[in-house]
Tab-separated table of C-alpha atoms in Angstrom:
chain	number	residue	atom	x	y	z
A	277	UNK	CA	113.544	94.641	116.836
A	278	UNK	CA	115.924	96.534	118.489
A	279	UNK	CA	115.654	100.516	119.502
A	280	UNK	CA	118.503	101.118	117.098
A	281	UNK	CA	116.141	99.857	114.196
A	282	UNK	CA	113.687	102.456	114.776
A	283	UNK	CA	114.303	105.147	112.629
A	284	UNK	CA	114.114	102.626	109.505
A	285	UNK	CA	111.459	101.212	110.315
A	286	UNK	CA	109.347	104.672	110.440
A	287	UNK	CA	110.498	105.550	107.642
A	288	UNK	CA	109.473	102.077	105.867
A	289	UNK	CA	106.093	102.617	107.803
A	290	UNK	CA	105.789	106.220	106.470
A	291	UNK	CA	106.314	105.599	102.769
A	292	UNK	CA	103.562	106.054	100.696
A	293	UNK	CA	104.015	102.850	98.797
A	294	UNK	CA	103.812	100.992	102.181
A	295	UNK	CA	101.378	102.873	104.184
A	296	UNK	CA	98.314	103.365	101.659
A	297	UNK	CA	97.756	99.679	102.791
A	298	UNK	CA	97.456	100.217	106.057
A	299	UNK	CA	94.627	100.150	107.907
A	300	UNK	CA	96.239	103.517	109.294
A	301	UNK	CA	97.558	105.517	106.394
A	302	UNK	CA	98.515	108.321	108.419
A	303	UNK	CA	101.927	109.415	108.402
A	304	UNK	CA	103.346	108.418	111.902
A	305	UNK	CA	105.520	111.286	113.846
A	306	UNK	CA	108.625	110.298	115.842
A	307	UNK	CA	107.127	110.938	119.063
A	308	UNK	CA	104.289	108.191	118.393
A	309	UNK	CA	106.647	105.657	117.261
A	310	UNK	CA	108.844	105.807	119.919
A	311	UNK	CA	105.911	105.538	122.215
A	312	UNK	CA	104.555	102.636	120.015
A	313	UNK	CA	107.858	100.934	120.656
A	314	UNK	CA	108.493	101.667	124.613
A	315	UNK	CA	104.627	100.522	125.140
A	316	UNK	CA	104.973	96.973	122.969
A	317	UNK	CA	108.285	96.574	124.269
A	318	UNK	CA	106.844	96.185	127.884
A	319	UNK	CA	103.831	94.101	126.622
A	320	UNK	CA	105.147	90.103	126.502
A	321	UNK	CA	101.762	90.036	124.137
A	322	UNK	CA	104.024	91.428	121.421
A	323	UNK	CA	106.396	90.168	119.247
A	324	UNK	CA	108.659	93.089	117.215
A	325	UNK	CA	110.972	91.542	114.546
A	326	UNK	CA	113.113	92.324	111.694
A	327	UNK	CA	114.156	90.632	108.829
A	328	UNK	CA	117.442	90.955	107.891
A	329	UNK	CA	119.787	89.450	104.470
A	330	UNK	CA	123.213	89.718	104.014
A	331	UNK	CA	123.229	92.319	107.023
A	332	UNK	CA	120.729	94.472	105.101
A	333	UNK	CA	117.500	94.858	107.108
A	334	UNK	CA	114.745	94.621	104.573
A	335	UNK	CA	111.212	93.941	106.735
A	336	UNK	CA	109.196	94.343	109.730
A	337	UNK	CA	106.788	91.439	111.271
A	338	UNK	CA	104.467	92.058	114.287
A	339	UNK	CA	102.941	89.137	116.051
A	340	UNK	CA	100.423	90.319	118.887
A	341	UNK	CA	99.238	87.157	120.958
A	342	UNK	CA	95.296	87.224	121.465
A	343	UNK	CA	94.602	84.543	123.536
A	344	UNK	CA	95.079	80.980	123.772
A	345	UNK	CA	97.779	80.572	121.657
A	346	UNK	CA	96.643	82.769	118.432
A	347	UNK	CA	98.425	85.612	117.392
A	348	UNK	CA	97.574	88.161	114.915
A	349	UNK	CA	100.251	89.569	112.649
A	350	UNK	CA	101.446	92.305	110.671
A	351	UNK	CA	104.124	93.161	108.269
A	352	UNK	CA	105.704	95.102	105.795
A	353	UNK	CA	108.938	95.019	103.488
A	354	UNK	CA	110.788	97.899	102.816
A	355	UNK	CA	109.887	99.860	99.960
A	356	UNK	CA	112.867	99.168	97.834
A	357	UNK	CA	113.245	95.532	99.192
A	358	UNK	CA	114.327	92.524	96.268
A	359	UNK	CA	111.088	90.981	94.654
A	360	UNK	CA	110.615	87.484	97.140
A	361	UNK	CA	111.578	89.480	100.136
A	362	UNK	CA	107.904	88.795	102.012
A	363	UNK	CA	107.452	85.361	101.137
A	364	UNK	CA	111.131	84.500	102.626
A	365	UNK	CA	110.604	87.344	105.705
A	366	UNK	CA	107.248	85.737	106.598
A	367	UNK	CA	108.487	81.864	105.748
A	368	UNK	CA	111.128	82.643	108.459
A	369	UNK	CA	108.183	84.224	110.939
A	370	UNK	CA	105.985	81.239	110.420
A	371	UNK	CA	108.735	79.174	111.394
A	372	UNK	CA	109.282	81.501	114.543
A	373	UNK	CA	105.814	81.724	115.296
A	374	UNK	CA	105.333	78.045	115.352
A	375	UNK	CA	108.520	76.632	116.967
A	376	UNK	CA	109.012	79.550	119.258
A	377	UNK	CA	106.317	80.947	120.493
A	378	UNK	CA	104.336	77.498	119.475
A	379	UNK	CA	101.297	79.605	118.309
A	380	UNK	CA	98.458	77.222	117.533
A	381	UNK	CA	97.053	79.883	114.924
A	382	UNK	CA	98.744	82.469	112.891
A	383	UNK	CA	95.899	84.890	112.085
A	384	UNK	CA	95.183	88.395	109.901
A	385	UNK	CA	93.411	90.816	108.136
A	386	UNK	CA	94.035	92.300	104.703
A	387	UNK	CA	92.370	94.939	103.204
A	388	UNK	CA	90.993	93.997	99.824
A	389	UNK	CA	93.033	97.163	98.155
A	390	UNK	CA	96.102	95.034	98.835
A	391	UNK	CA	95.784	92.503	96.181
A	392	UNK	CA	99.962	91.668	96.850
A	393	UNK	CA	99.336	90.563	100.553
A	394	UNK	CA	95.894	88.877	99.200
A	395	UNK	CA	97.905	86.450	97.359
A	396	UNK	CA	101.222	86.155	99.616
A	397	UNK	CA	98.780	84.993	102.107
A	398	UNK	CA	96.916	82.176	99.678
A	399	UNK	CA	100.732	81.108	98.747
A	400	UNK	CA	101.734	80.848	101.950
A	401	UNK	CA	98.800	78.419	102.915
A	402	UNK	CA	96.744	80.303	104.861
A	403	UNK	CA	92.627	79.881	104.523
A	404	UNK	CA	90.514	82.709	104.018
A	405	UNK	CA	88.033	82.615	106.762
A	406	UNK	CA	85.882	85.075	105.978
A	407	UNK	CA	85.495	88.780	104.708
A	408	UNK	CA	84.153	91.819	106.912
A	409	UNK	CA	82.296	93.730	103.436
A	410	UNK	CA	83.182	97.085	103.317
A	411	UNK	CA	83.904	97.447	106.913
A	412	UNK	CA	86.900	99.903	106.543
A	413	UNK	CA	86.756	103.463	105.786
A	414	UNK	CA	90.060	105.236	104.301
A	415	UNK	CA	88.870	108.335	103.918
A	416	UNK	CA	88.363	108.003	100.655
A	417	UNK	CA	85.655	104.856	100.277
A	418	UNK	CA	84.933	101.545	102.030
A	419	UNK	CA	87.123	98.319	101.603
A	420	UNK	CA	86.235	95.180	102.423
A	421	UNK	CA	88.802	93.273	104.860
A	422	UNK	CA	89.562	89.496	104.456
A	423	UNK	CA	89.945	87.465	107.251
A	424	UNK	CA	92.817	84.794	106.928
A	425	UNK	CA	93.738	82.278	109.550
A	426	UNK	CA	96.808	79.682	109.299
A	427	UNK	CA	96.487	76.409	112.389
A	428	UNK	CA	100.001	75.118	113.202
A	429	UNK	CA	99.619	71.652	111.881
A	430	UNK	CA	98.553	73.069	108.629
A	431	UNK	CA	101.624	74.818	108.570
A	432	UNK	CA	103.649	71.573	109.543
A	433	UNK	CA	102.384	69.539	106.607
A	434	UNK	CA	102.985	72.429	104.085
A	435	UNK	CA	106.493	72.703	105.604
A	436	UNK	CA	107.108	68.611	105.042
A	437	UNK	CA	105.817	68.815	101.722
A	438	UNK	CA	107.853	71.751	100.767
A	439	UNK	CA	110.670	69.997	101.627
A	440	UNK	CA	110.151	66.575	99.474
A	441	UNK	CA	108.889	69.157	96.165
């Protein structure tokens, strides 16, 4: 990601069809997303990406490294993005994650409102590894958040037998 991608970004962040499943639904100013971007641009801990087809940009993927090798992620797809958008965006992010940064764990948490990202993360072979009951509060009610967790060579042998299907 790229300063010059800021402005879309925000506003994919700030749509209401992508931010009511964040854990922060706020609407983000400017001011705090350029601040966002000049702190996790210094921080080697993060990882800003975009996904880009046909010289369209059409997602958003956040890796922040915890410690020994796992990394937590986060993502979104803009709002008018082609249906199959995140599965290829975050197929390509695995692959960076993996071969890249060679992550031993891909990790993250969904909130059980987002029944989409629920089941992108199942396809995409990641285990659920547990659930944090109604441990979020959106200002309107609790949600649960699901825990999922993805280990490299997991990710290696759904890769190979992608390939031979």
């Amino acid at each position: 990601m790229e300063e010059r991608d800021l402005q879309l970004v925000l506003a994919w962040r700030n749509h209401p069809d992508v931010r009511c499943f964040m854990f922060n639904s706020s609407e983000i100013t400017w001011d705090e997303h350029v601040a966002w971007f000049a702190s996790a641009s210094r921080n080697a801990r993060k990882h800003l990406l975009v996904y880009e087809s046909d010289d369209v940009l059409l997602g958003f993927v956040n890796f922040s490294e915890l410690a020994g090798r796992v990394v937590e992620w986060g993502f979104h797809a803009a709002p008018q993005a082609p249906k199959g958008t995140g599965k290829r965006m975050l197929g390509l992010a695995l692959e960076y994650g993996f071969t890249q940064l060679r992550v031993h764990k891909v990790s993250a948490q969904v909130l059980e409102g987002n029944p989409r990202s629920l089941a992108l993360h199942r396809r995409l072979g990641f285990t659920q590894e547990g659930c944090l009951r109604e441990q979020h509060c959106d200002g309107v009610g609790y949600q649960s958040v699901y825990c999922f967790g993805l280990l490299a060579h997991e990710w290696r042998i759904a890769r190979e037998q992608a390939k031979t299907a």
